[in-house]
Amino acid sequence: MEDVTQRLDALVARLAAAGWLTQEPVRAALRGVPRHLFVPPVAWTGDGGRVHRRTDPERWLDLAYGDDAIITQLDDGATDLDTGQGRFTSSLSAPSTVVSLLELLDVEPGHRVLDVGTGTGWTAALLSRLAGAENVTSVEIDPQVSERAAANLKAAGCSPRLLVEDGAQGWAPGAPYDRVHATCAVARVPYAWVEQTRPGGVIVAPYDPGFGSSHEVRLVVLPDGTAIGRFTGYASYMMMRSQRHPEWDDFLSEATRSTTFVDPRTLGYAPAGADLAMGAALPGVRARGIHDGDRYTLRLWGPDSWATARYEPGREVYEVEQAGSRALWDLAVSAYFAWVVQRSPGRDRFGVTVTPDGDHIWLDQPVN
């Protein structure tokens, strides 16, 4: 137990020194909910080898109290975690990202909290410490994940309400909520969360529309049934299952070929503010860069169109391919330079309004 205490103290000290941990209630919750109780017997961060608690307990504890996510599921449970091969579909989130979202949530004792994506149960346990377990409802779409979380929470002495439900629908019987906290990323904020949160209530979630960066978003629900807020920082989480982005495929449609003087890396390496601007101009479009040695290809794709732009060293112009109903490279370039004309605003100048019709991204002031 002394080893656990020392490691927990060191984790708390690192998070505080890095500026992640500033609120005493969150600090107390971290100390009250030992993270190792939520780490599987074989710990793996996605890099390096897997560490077994039985054969290497010291390294296992080091991972438990490090600041890395620990992978707990591959391919929705279809692939054995020991293979190390497959899509990451569930994890124990990194402490710094968990603390960042909890501090944005600003939970008070007695707040009624909806936790979307139970996962290992660690965040539900932290929320139980902050609000009281009787006030926390945690929903998880995967029955096996929920079952393991229940065992973890029991070992930790926490008893929030656990439900196997689709978090995109919230859980109306527990409404109205004072706080909604998501541990999975969303491309669109489910309006059910807004409907089920009382006016003045707060929604905090990782926001990943698919174009480059992903973001923390903090929303406040208004009396008119909308929610409004800003993007506060970076957050990387696994996507909500019902909102997963389509993967790149080998598109068969005939493409139009052209060249461009714009280096594809200009868009591909653009900061978060540019990603928000381009994503708002191209809703439903995903952007990802692929490195091949010193070459770089920017891929853009959506339901009806795709494009690639390729950088190669020594070239003065770069090859572009576009297909479908929209010229995605041309639209992305226009959106990027419109962002430049606006003096390259950062992520913190962008916000979002959530209505029954969807999400509406704005710069500086909400668009009426």
mmCIF file of C-alpha atoms in Angstrom:
data_model
loop_
_atom_site.group_PDB
_atom_site.id
_atom_site.type_symbol
_atom_site.label_atom_id
_atom_site.label_comp_id
_atom_site.label_asym_id
_atom_site.label_seq_id
_atom_site.Cartn_x
_atom_site.Cartn_y
_atom_site.Cartn_z
ATOM 1 C CA MET A 1 0.000 0.000 0.000
ATOM 2 C CA GLU A 2 2.928 2.331 0.649
ATOM 3 C CA ASP A 3 4.027 1.913 -2.988
ATOM 4 C CA VAL A 4 0.544 2.938 -4.133
ATOM 5 C CA THR A 5 0.467 5.991 -1.860
ATOM 6 C CA GLN A 6 3.867 7.167 -3.040
ATOM 7 C CA ARG A 7 2.951 6.775 -6.675
ATOM 8 C CA LEU A 8 -0.422 8.468 -6.195
ATOM 9 C CA ASP A 9 1.224 11.398 -4.401
ATOM 10 C CA ALA A 10 3.740 11.700 -7.222
ATOM 11 C CA LEU A 11 0.980 11.664 -9.872
ATOM 12 C CA VAL A 12 -0.970 14.377 -8.058
ATOM 13 C CA ALA A 13 2.195 16.468 -7.717
ATOM 14 C CA ARG A 14 3.010 16.125 -11.444
ATOM 15 C CA LEU A 15 -0.504 17.086 -12.518
ATOM 16 C CA ALA A 16 -0.445 20.123 -10.233
ATOM 17 C CA ALA A 17 3.015 21.215 -11.368
ATOM 18 C CA ALA A 18 1.946 20.953 -15.024
ATOM 19 C CA GLY A 19 -1.103 23.153 -14.374
ATOM 20 C CA TRP A 20 -3.710 20.457 -14.994
ATOM 21 C CA LEU A 21 -4.786 20.093 -11.390
ATOM 22 C CA THR A 22 -5.871 23.358 -9.725
ATOM 23 C CA GLN A 23 -9.092 22.550 -7.844
ATOM 24 C CA GLU A 24 -8.932 21.056 -4.365
ATOM 25 C CA PRO A 25 -12.117 18.938 -4.749
ATOM 26 C CA VAL A 26 -10.645 17.232 -7.835
ATOM 27 C CA ARG A 27 -7.349 16.723 -5.996
ATOM 28 C CA ALA A 28 -9.221 15.091 -3.101
ATOM 29 C CA ALA A 29 -11.179 12.878 -5.510
ATOM 30 C CA LEU A 30 -7.954 11.662 -7.148
ATOM 31 C CA ARG A 31 -6.540 10.762 -3.754
ATOM 32 C CA GLY A 32 -9.773 9.028 -2.766
ATOM 33 C CA VAL A 33 -10.009 6.802 -5.865
ATOM 34 C CA PRO A 34 -6.793 4.804 -6.462
ATOM 35 C CA ARG A 35 -6.361 4.466 -10.232
ATOM 36 C CA HIS A 36 -4.774 1.010 -10.096
ATOM 37 C CA LEU A 37 -8.143 -0.451 -9.058
ATOM 38 C CA PHE A 38 -9.350 0.298 -12.604
ATOM 39 C CA VAL A 39 -6.317 -1.034 -14.497
ATOM 40 C CA PRO A 40 -6.703 -4.503 -16.051
ATOM 41 C CA PRO A 41 -4.316 -7.282 -14.954
ATOM 42 C CA VAL A 42 -2.368 -6.762 -18.178
ATOM 43 C CA ALA A 43 -1.601 -3.078 -18.719
ATOM 44 C CA TRP A 44 -0.746 -1.679 -22.140
ATOM 45 C CA THR A 45 -0.532 1.923 -23.306
ATOM 46 C CA GLY A 46 -0.562 1.025 -26.995
ATOM 47 C CA ASP A 47 3.227 1.414 -27.218
ATOM 48 C CA GLY A 48 5.802 -1.124 -26.125
ATOM 49 C CA GLY A 49 5.020 -4.423 -24.493
ATOM 50 C CA ARG A 50 2.197 -5.435 -22.212
ATOM 51 C CA VAL A 51 2.944 -5.481 -18.481
ATOM 52 C CA HIS A 52 1.484 -8.225 -16.297
ATOM 53 C CA ARG A 53 0.566 -7.394 -12.717
ATOM 54 C CA ARG A 54 1.430 -10.913 -11.533
ATOM 55 C CA THR A 55 4.910 -11.122 -13.081
ATOM 56 C CA ASP A 56 5.987 -7.451 -12.909
ATOM 57 C CA PRO A 57 3.928 -5.660 -10.237
ATOM 58 C CA GLU A 58 6.271 -2.658 -9.945
ATOM 59 C CA ARG A 59 6.162 -1.775 -13.653
ATOM 60 C CA TRP A 60 2.417 -2.440 -13.647
ATOM 61 C CA LEU A 61 1.961 0.113 -10.851
ATOM 62 C CA ASP A 62 4.217 2.557 -12.700
ATOM 63 C CA LEU A 63 1.850 2.367 -15.683
ATOM 64 C CA ALA A 64 -1.189 2.663 -13.425
ATOM 65 C CA TYR A 65 0.109 5.942 -12.012
ATOM 66 C CA GLY A 66 1.659 7.313 -15.169
ATOM 67 C CA ASP A 67 -0.014 9.931 -17.365
ATOM 68 C CA ASP A 68 -0.915 7.656 -20.248
ATOM 69 C CA ALA A 69 -4.147 6.081 -21.388
ATOM 70 C CA ILE A 70 -4.245 2.318 -20.862
ATOM 71 C CA ILE A 71 -5.932 0.349 -23.625
ATOM 72 C CA THR A 72 -8.667 -1.975 -22.357
ATOM 73 C CA GLN A 73 -10.399 -3.149 -25.544
ATOM 74 C CA LEU A 74 -9.719 -3.748 -29.236
ATOM 75 C CA ASP A 75 -12.297 -3.838 -32.021
ATOM 76 C CA ASP A 76 -15.267 -3.614 -29.643
ATOM 77 C CA GLY A 77 -14.064 -6.764 -27.913
ATOM 78 C CA ALA A 78 -13.783 -8.866 -31.070
ATOM 79 C CA THR A 79 -9.949 -8.960 -30.903
ATOM 80 C CA ASP A 80 -7.972 -10.328 -27.962
ATOM 81 C CA LEU A 81 -6.128 -7.495 -26.251
ATOM 82 C CA ASP A 82 -3.004 -9.666 -26.008
ATOM 83 C CA THR A 83 -2.605 -9.507 -29.792
ATOM 84 C CA GLY A 84 -1.927 -5.777 -29.690
ATOM 85 C CA GLN A 85 -3.470 -5.514 -33.158
ATOM 86 C CA GLY A 86 -6.670 -3.670 -33.989
ATOM 87 C CA ARG A 87 -8.639 -0.509 -33.414
ATOM 88 C CA PHE A 88 -8.527 0.891 -29.885
ATOM 89 C CA THR A 89 -12.156 0.972 -28.732
ATOM 90 C CA SER A 90 -11.996 1.422 -24.961
ATOM 91 C CA SER A 91 -9.408 2.652 -22.498
ATOM 92 C CA LEU A 92 -8.626 3.982 -19.066
ATOM 93 C CA SER A 93 -8.101 7.648 -19.948
ATOM 94 C CA ALA A 94 -4.897 9.530 -19.176
ATOM 95 C CA PRO A 95 -5.095 11.347 -15.815
ATOM 96 C CA SER A 96 -4.268 14.784 -17.260
ATOM 97 C CA THR A 97 -7.148 14.651 -19.747
ATOM 98 C CA VAL A 98 -9.543 13.323 -17.103
ATOM 99 C CA VAL A 99 -8.590 16.092 -14.675
ATOM 100 C CA SER A 100 -8.884 18.762 -17.368
ATOM 101 C CA LEU A 101 -12.474 17.792 -18.208
ATOM 102 C CA LEU A 102 -13.446 17.402 -14.544
ATOM 103 C CA GLU A 103 -12.207 20.890 -13.733
ATOM 104 C CA LEU A 104 -14.164 22.298 -16.681
ATOM 105 C CA LEU A 105 -17.257 20.474 -15.412
ATOM 106 C CA ASP A 106 -17.070 22.257 -12.030
ATOM 107 C CA VAL A 107 -19.106 19.693 -10.090
ATOM 108 C CA GLU A 108 -20.594 20.576 -6.703
ATOM 109 C CA PRO A 109 -21.863 18.147 -4.054
ATOM 110 C CA GLY A 110 -25.472 17.242 -4.822
ATOM 111 C CA HIS A 111 -25.222 17.941 -8.547
ATOM 112 C CA ARG A 112 -27.067 15.361 -10.625
ATOM 113 C CA VAL A 113 -24.501 14.083 -13.146
ATOM 114 C CA LEU A 114 -24.815 12.056 -16.342
ATOM 115 C CA ASP A 115 -21.548 10.299 -17.218
ATOM 116 C CA VAL A 116 -21.511 9.128 -20.857
ATOM 117 C CA GLY A 117 -19.164 6.200 -21.478
ATOM 118 C CA THR A 118 -18.485 4.301 -18.243
ATOM 119 C CA GLY A 119 -15.382 2.577 -19.600
ATOM 120 C CA THR A 120 -13.359 1.206 -16.684
ATOM 121 C CA GLY A 121 -15.473 3.164 -14.197
ATOM 122 C CA TRP A 122 -12.655 5.410 -12.963
ATOM 123 C CA THR A 123 -14.262 8.684 -14.034
ATOM 124 C CA ALA A 124 -17.631 7.555 -12.627
ATOM 125 C CA ALA A 125 -15.848 6.918 -9.324
ATOM 126 C CA LEU A 126 -14.237 10.373 -9.377
ATOM 127 C CA LEU A 127 -17.605 11.968 -10.141
ATOM 128 C CA SER A 128 -19.124 9.981 -7.274
ATOM 129 C CA ARG A 129 -16.560 11.529 -4.934
ATOM 130 C CA LEU A 130 -17.363 15.003 -6.242
ATOM 131 C CA ALA A 131 -21.155 14.877 -6.422
ATOM 132 C CA GLY A 132 -22.110 11.864 -4.299
ATOM 133 C CA ALA A 133 -22.574 8.393 -5.786
ATOM 134 C CA GLU A 134 -26.345 8.621 -5.417
ATOM 135 C CA ASN A 135 -26.313 11.562 -7.849
ATOM 136 C CA VAL A 136 -24.232 9.949 -10.628
ATOM 137 C CA THR A 137 -25.690 7.985 -13.551
ATOM 138 C CA SER A 138 -23.122 6.384 -15.857
ATOM 139 C CA VAL A 139 -24.147 4.850 -19.184
ATOM 140 C CA GLU A 140 -22.108 2.432 -21.282
ATOM 141 C CA ILE A 141 -23.148 0.915 -24.610
ATOM 142 C CA ASP A 142 -21.039 -2.245 -24.246
ATOM 143 C CA PRO A 143 -22.432 -4.780 -21.721
ATOM 144 C CA GLN A 144 -19.055 -6.455 -21.142
ATOM 145 C CA VAL A 145 -17.333 -3.127 -20.499
ATOM 146 C CA SER A 146 -20.121 -2.139 -18.095
ATOM 147 C CA GLU A 147 -19.809 -5.451 -16.248
ATOM 148 C CA ARG A 148 -16.061 -4.976 -15.711
ATOM 149 C CA ALA A 149 -16.648 -1.381 -14.593
ATOM 150 C CA ALA A 150 -19.167 -2.593 -12.016
ATOM 151 C CA ALA A 151 -16.560 -4.944 -10.548
ATOM 152 C CA ASN A 152 -13.941 -2.178 -10.480
ATOM 153 C CA LEU A 153 -16.328 0.256 -8.790
ATOM 154 C CA LYS A 154 -17.288 -2.325 -6.190
ATOM 155 C CA ALA A 155 -13.605 -2.860 -5.366
ATOM 156 C CA ALA A 156 -13.213 0.915 -5.012
ATOM 157 C CA GLY A 157 -16.245 1.192 -2.710
ATOM 158 C CA CYS A 158 -18.216 3.384 -5.157
ATOM 159 C CA SER A 159 -21.813 2.751 -6.184
ATOM 160 C CA PRO A 160 -23.081 5.108 -8.911
ATOM 161 C CA ARG A 161 -26.037 3.998 -11.026
ATOM 162 C CA LEU A 162 -24.686 1.967 -13.974
ATOM 163 C CA LEU A 163 -26.755 1.399 -17.089
ATOM 164 C CA VAL A 164 -26.180 -0.326 -20.411
ATOM 165 C CA GLU A 165 -27.522 2.318 -22.782
ATOM 166 C CA ASP A 166 -26.546 4.304 -25.871
ATOM 167 C CA GLY A 167 -24.975 7.444 -24.437
ATOM 168 C CA ALA A 168 -26.007 9.450 -27.500
ATOM 169 C CA GLN A 169 -29.563 9.242 -26.164
ATOM 170 C CA GLY A 170 -28.598 10.274 -22.633
ATOM 171 C CA TRP A 171 -30.913 8.779 -20.017
ATOM 172 C CA ALA A 172 -34.171 10.702 -19.769
ATOM 173 C CA PRO A 173 -35.501 9.026 -16.582
ATOM 174 C CA GLY A 174 -32.649 10.623 -14.601
ATOM 175 C CA ALA A 175 -33.162 14.136 -15.994
ATOM 176 C CA PRO A 176 -32.864 16.987 -15.418
ATOM 177 C CA TYR A 177 -29.092 16.855 -14.963
ATOM 178 C CA ASP A 178 -26.885 19.603 -13.621
ATOM 179 C CA ARG A 179 -23.828 18.258 -15.396
ATOM 180 C CA VAL A 180 -23.184 16.003 -18.406
ATOM 181 C CA HIS A 181 -19.703 14.556 -18.759
ATOM 182 C CA ALA A 182 -18.574 12.525 -21.787
ATOM 183 C CA THR A 183 -15.580 10.200 -21.835
ATOM 184 C CA CYS A 184 -15.933 9.539 -25.562
ATOM 185 C CA ALA A 185 -15.457 12.008 -28.388
ATOM 186 C CA VAL A 186 -18.370 13.270 -30.442
ATOM 187 C CA ALA A 187 -18.464 14.717 -33.935
ATOM 188 C CA ARG A 188 -21.804 16.339 -33.088
ATOM 189 C CA VAL A 189 -23.135 17.120 -29.624
ATOM 190 C CA PRO A 190 -26.238 14.928 -29.152
ATOM 191 C CA TYR A 191 -29.214 17.220 -28.644
ATOM 192 C CA ALA A 192 -30.601 14.739 -26.103
ATOM 193 C CA TRP A 193 -27.878 15.927 -23.717
ATOM 194 C CA VAL A 194 -29.117 19.494 -24.046
ATOM 195 C CA GLU A 195 -32.744 18.461 -23.600
ATOM 196 C CA GLN A 196 -31.915 16.538 -20.442
ATOM 197 C CA THR A 197 -29.841 19.299 -18.797
ATOM 198 C CA ARG A 198 -31.453 22.036 -16.759
ATOM 199 C CA PRO A 199 -30.895 25.703 -17.770
ATOM 200 C CA GLY A 200 -27.544 26.800 -16.394
ATOM 201 C CA GLY A 201 -26.276 23.233 -16.445
ATOM 202 C CA VAL A 202 -22.920 22.373 -17.999
ATOM 203 C CA ILE A 203 -21.963 19.843 -20.675
ATOM 204 C CA VAL A 204 -18.294 18.928 -21.126
ATOM 205 C CA ALA A 205 -17.085 16.639 -23.902
ATOM 206 C CA PRO A 206 -14.218 15.863 -26.262
ATOM 207 C CA TYR A 207 -15.224 17.263 -29.665
ATOM 208 C CA ASP A 208 -13.804 15.655 -32.790
ATOM 209 C CA PRO A 209 -15.560 16.739 -36.001
ATOM 210 C CA GLY A 210 -12.957 14.865 -38.025
ATOM 211 C CA PHE A 211 -10.949 17.685 -39.576
ATOM 212 C CA GLY A 212 -7.509 17.610 -37.973
ATOM 213 C CA SER A 213 -7.439 18.429 -34.271
ATOM 214 C CA SER A 214 -9.867 17.347 -31.598
ATOM 215 C CA HIS A 215 -10.925 19.689 -28.815
ATOM 216 C CA GLU A 216 -12.376 20.104 -25.356
ATOM 217 C CA VAL A 217 -15.723 21.874 -25.412
ATOM 218 C CA ARG A 218 -17.624 23.332 -22.453
ATOM 219 C CA LEU A 219 -21.282 24.215 -23.023
ATOM 220 C CA VAL A 220 -23.861 25.955 -20.848
ATOM 221 C CA VAL A 221 -27.516 25.136 -21.456
ATOM 222 C CA LEU A 222 -29.784 28.171 -21.984
ATOM 223 C CA PRO A 223 -33.481 28.576 -21.057
ATOM 224 C CA ASP A 224 -34.452 28.530 -24.755
ATOM 225 C CA GLY A 225 -33.348 24.895 -25.107
ATOM 226 C CA THR A 226 -30.025 25.565 -26.816
ATOM 227 C CA ALA A 227 -26.498 25.279 -25.461
ATOM 228 C CA ILE A 228 -23.564 27.577 -26.081
ATOM 229 C CA GLY A 229 -19.879 27.365 -25.276
ATOM 230 C CA ARG A 230 -16.273 27.546 -26.366
ATOM 231 C CA PHE A 231 -13.404 25.265 -27.211
ATOM 232 C CA THR A 232 -10.978 25.315 -24.315
ATOM 233 C CA GLY A 233 -8.121 23.024 -25.283
ATOM 234 C CA TYR A 234 -6.998 19.768 -26.834
ATOM 235 C CA ALA A 235 -8.640 16.444 -26.001
ATOM 236 C CA SER A 236 -8.056 13.097 -27.690
ATOM 237 C CA TYR A 237 -10.613 10.387 -26.916
ATOM 238 C CA MET A 238 -12.042 7.388 -28.725
ATOM 239 C CA MET A 239 -15.157 8.192 -30.711
ATOM 240 C CA MET A 240 -18.679 7.456 -29.558
ATOM 241 C CA ARG A 241 -19.642 4.290 -31.433
ATOM 242 C CA SER A 242 -22.652 5.814 -33.179
ATOM 243 C CA GLN A 243 -20.552 8.755 -34.420
ATOM 244 C CA ARG A 244 -17.384 7.067 -35.613
ATOM 245 C CA HIS A 245 -15.859 8.664 -38.679
ATOM 246 C CA PRO A 246 -15.781 6.614 -41.885
ATOM 247 C CA GLU A 247 -12.341 5.258 -42.691
ATOM 248 C CA TRP A 248 -10.431 6.119 -45.838
ATOM 249 C CA ASP A 249 -11.153 3.628 -48.564
ATOM 250 C CA ASP A 250 -9.611 2.973 -51.965
ATOM 251 C CA PHE A 251 -12.020 5.118 -53.880
ATOM 252 C CA LEU A 252 -12.821 3.894 -57.363
ATOM 253 C CA SER A 253 -14.436 7.027 -58.788
ATOM 254 C CA GLU A 254 -12.540 8.777 -61.541
ATOM 255 C CA ALA A 255 -10.646 11.790 -60.229
ATOM 256 C CA THR A 256 -9.818 15.140 -61.738
ATOM 257 C CA ARG A 257 -6.075 15.794 -61.620
ATOM 258 C CA SER A 258 -4.500 19.211 -61.217
ATOM 259 C CA THR A 259 -1.572 20.921 -59.530
ATOM 260 C CA THR A 260 -1.288 23.509 -56.794
ATOM 261 C CA PHE A 261 1.326 25.946 -55.556
ATOM 262 C CA VAL A 262 -0.019 25.511 -52.010
ATOM 263 C CA ASP A 263 2.133 23.094 -50.025
ATOM 264 C CA PRO A 264 -0.272 20.414 -48.671
ATOM 265 C CA ARG A 265 1.551 20.587 -45.340
ATOM 266 C CA THR A 266 0.302 24.170 -44.950
ATOM 267 C CA LEU A 267 -3.194 22.772 -44.404
ATOM 268 C CA GLY A 268 -2.147 19.457 -42.892
ATOM 269 C CA TYR A 269 0.052 21.037 -40.204
ATOM 270 C CA ALA A 270 -2.286 23.962 -39.530
ATOM 271 C CA PRO A 271 -3.082 24.813 -35.895
ATOM 272 C CA ALA A 272 -6.308 23.986 -34.108
ATOM 273 C CA GLY A 273 -8.008 27.269 -34.984
ATOM 274 C CA ALA A 274 -7.529 26.600 -38.689
ATOM 275 C CA ASP A 275 -8.847 23.060 -38.247
ATOM 276 C CA LEU A 276 -12.026 24.429 -36.673
ATOM 277 C CA ALA A 277 -12.451 26.952 -39.494
ATOM 278 C CA MET A 278 -11.900 24.386 -42.230
ATOM 279 C CA GLY A 279 -14.067 21.813 -40.470
ATOM 280 C CA ALA A 280 -16.904 24.319 -40.160
ATOM 281 C CA ALA A 281 -16.650 25.092 -43.880
ATOM 282 C CA LEU A 282 -16.584 21.381 -44.786
ATOM 283 C CA PRO A 283 -19.003 19.626 -42.406
ATOM 284 C CA GLY A 284 -18.795 15.873 -42.525
ATOM 285 C CA VAL A 285 -15.356 15.931 -44.153
ATOM 286 C CA ARG A 286 -12.413 14.192 -42.560
ATOM 287 C CA ALA A 287 -8.771 15.224 -43.007
ATOM 288 C CA ARG A 288 -5.705 13.126 -42.245
ATOM 289 C CA GLY A 289 -2.069 13.397 -43.258
ATOM 290 C CA ILE A 290 0.023 10.375 -44.234
ATOM 291 C CA HIS A 291 3.827 10.374 -44.082
ATOM 292 C CA ASP A 292 5.934 8.202 -46.352
ATOM 293 C CA GLY A 293 9.542 9.016 -45.609
ATOM 294 C CA ASP A 294 9.973 12.677 -46.546
ATOM 295 C CA ARG A 295 6.799 12.627 -48.655
ATOM 296 C CA TYR A 296 3.429 13.700 -47.301
ATOM 297 C CA THR A 297 -0.122 13.172 -48.560
ATOM 298 C CA LEU A 298 -3.114 15.055 -47.213
ATOM 299 C CA ARG A 299 -6.332 13.076 -47.589
ATOM 300 C CA LEU A 300 -9.760 14.680 -47.476
ATOM 301 C CA TRP A 301 -12.929 12.604 -47.668
ATOM 302 C CA GLY A 302 -16.623 12.700 -46.966
ATOM 303 C CA PRO A 303 -19.764 10.785 -47.909
ATOM 304 C CA ASP A 304 -19.794 12.008 -51.512
ATOM 305 C CA SER A 305 -16.307 13.276 -52.328
ATOM 306 C CA TRP A 306 -12.595 12.788 -51.767
ATOM 307 C CA ALA A 307 -9.320 14.514 -52.534
ATOM 308 C CA THR A 308 -5.584 14.058 -52.088
ATOM 309 C CA ALA A 309 -2.748 16.565 -52.289
ATOM 310 C CA ARG A 310 0.822 15.253 -52.324
ATOM 311 C CA TYR A 311 3.994 16.962 -51.176
ATOM 312 C CA GLU A 312 7.302 15.743 -52.571
ATOM 313 C CA PRO A 313 10.642 17.387 -51.779
ATOM 314 C CA GLY A 314 12.146 19.478 -54.563
ATOM 315 C CA ARG A 315 8.898 20.086 -56.419
ATOM 316 C CA GLU A 316 7.596 23.570 -57.162
ATOM 317 C CA VAL A 317 4.000 22.450 -57.649
ATOM 318 C CA TYR A 318 2.125 19.581 -56.040
ATOM 319 C CA GLU A 319 -0.253 16.995 -57.455
ATOM 320 C CA VAL A 320 -3.925 17.126 -56.509
ATOM 321 C CA GLU A 321 -6.680 14.593 -57.183
ATOM 322 C CA GLN A 322 -10.352 15.369 -56.525
ATOM 323 C CA ALA A 323 -13.531 13.394 -57.134
ATOM 324 C CA GLY A 324 -17.200 13.544 -56.253
ATOM 325 C CA SER A 325 -19.744 16.318 -55.984
ATOM 326 C CA ARG A 326 -17.435 18.682 -54.104
ATOM 327 C CA ALA A 327 -13.878 19.783 -54.884
ATOM 328 C CA LEU A 328 -12.659 19.227 -51.329
ATOM 329 C CA TRP A 329 -9.095 20.447 -51.799
ATOM 330 C CA ASP A 330 -10.265 23.706 -53.389
ATOM 331 C CA LEU A 331 -12.831 24.249 -50.620
ATOM 332 C CA ALA A 332 -10.302 23.501 -47.890
ATOM 333 C CA VAL A 333 -7.779 25.931 -49.397
ATOM 334 C CA SER A 334 -10.435 28.663 -49.563
ATOM 335 C CA ALA A 335 -11.429 28.035 -45.942
ATOM 336 C CA TYR A 336 -7.804 28.065 -44.818
ATOM 337 C CA PHE A 337 -7.020 31.423 -46.412
ATOM 338 C CA ALA A 338 -10.292 32.885 -45.139
ATOM 339 C CA TRP A 339 -9.002 31.934 -41.681
ATOM 340 C CA VAL A 340 -5.674 33.654 -42.458
ATOM 341 C CA VAL A 341 -7.519 36.829 -43.515
ATOM 342 C CA GLN A 342 -9.249 36.762 -40.111
ATOM 343 C CA ARG A 343 -5.744 37.044 -38.586
ATOM 344 C CA SER A 344 -5.388 33.343 -37.889
ATOM 345 C CA PRO A 345 -7.591 33.140 -34.783
ATOM 346 C CA GLY A 346 -6.732 30.463 -32.267
ATOM 347 C CA ARG A 347 -8.954 27.713 -30.920
ATOM 348 C CA ASP A 348 -10.021 29.817 -27.933
ATOM 349 C CA ARG A 349 -11.750 32.374 -30.191
ATOM 350 C CA PHE A 350 -14.100 29.758 -31.615
ATOM 351 C CA GLY A 351 -17.325 28.570 -30.046
ATOM 352 C CA VAL A 352 -20.332 26.418 -30.817
ATOM 353 C CA THR A 353 -24.083 26.680 -30.390
ATOM 354 C CA VAL A 354 -26.067 23.442 -30.183
ATOM 355 C CA THR A 355 -29.693 23.508 -31.339
ATOM 356 C CA PRO A 356 -32.175 20.840 -32.428
ATOM 357 C CA ASP A 357 -30.849 21.424 -35.966
ATOM 358 C CA GLY A 358 -27.249 20.600 -35.041
ATOM 359 C CA ASP A 359 -23.977 22.306 -34.129
ATOM 360 C CA HIS A 360 -23.125 25.790 -35.378
ATOM 361 C CA ILE A 361 -19.473 26.882 -35.133
ATOM 362 C CA TRP A 362 -18.780 30.610 -34.763
ATOM 363 C CA LEU A 363 -15.847 32.984 -34.367
ATOM 364 C CA ASP A 364 -15.759 35.457 -31.462
ATOM 365 C CA GLN A 365 -19.525 35.939 -31.189
ATOM 366 C CA PRO A 366 -22.463 33.533 -31.648
ATOM 367 C CA VAL A 367 -24.223 33.841 -34.986
ATOM 368 C CA ASN A 368 -27.917 34.592 -34.508
#
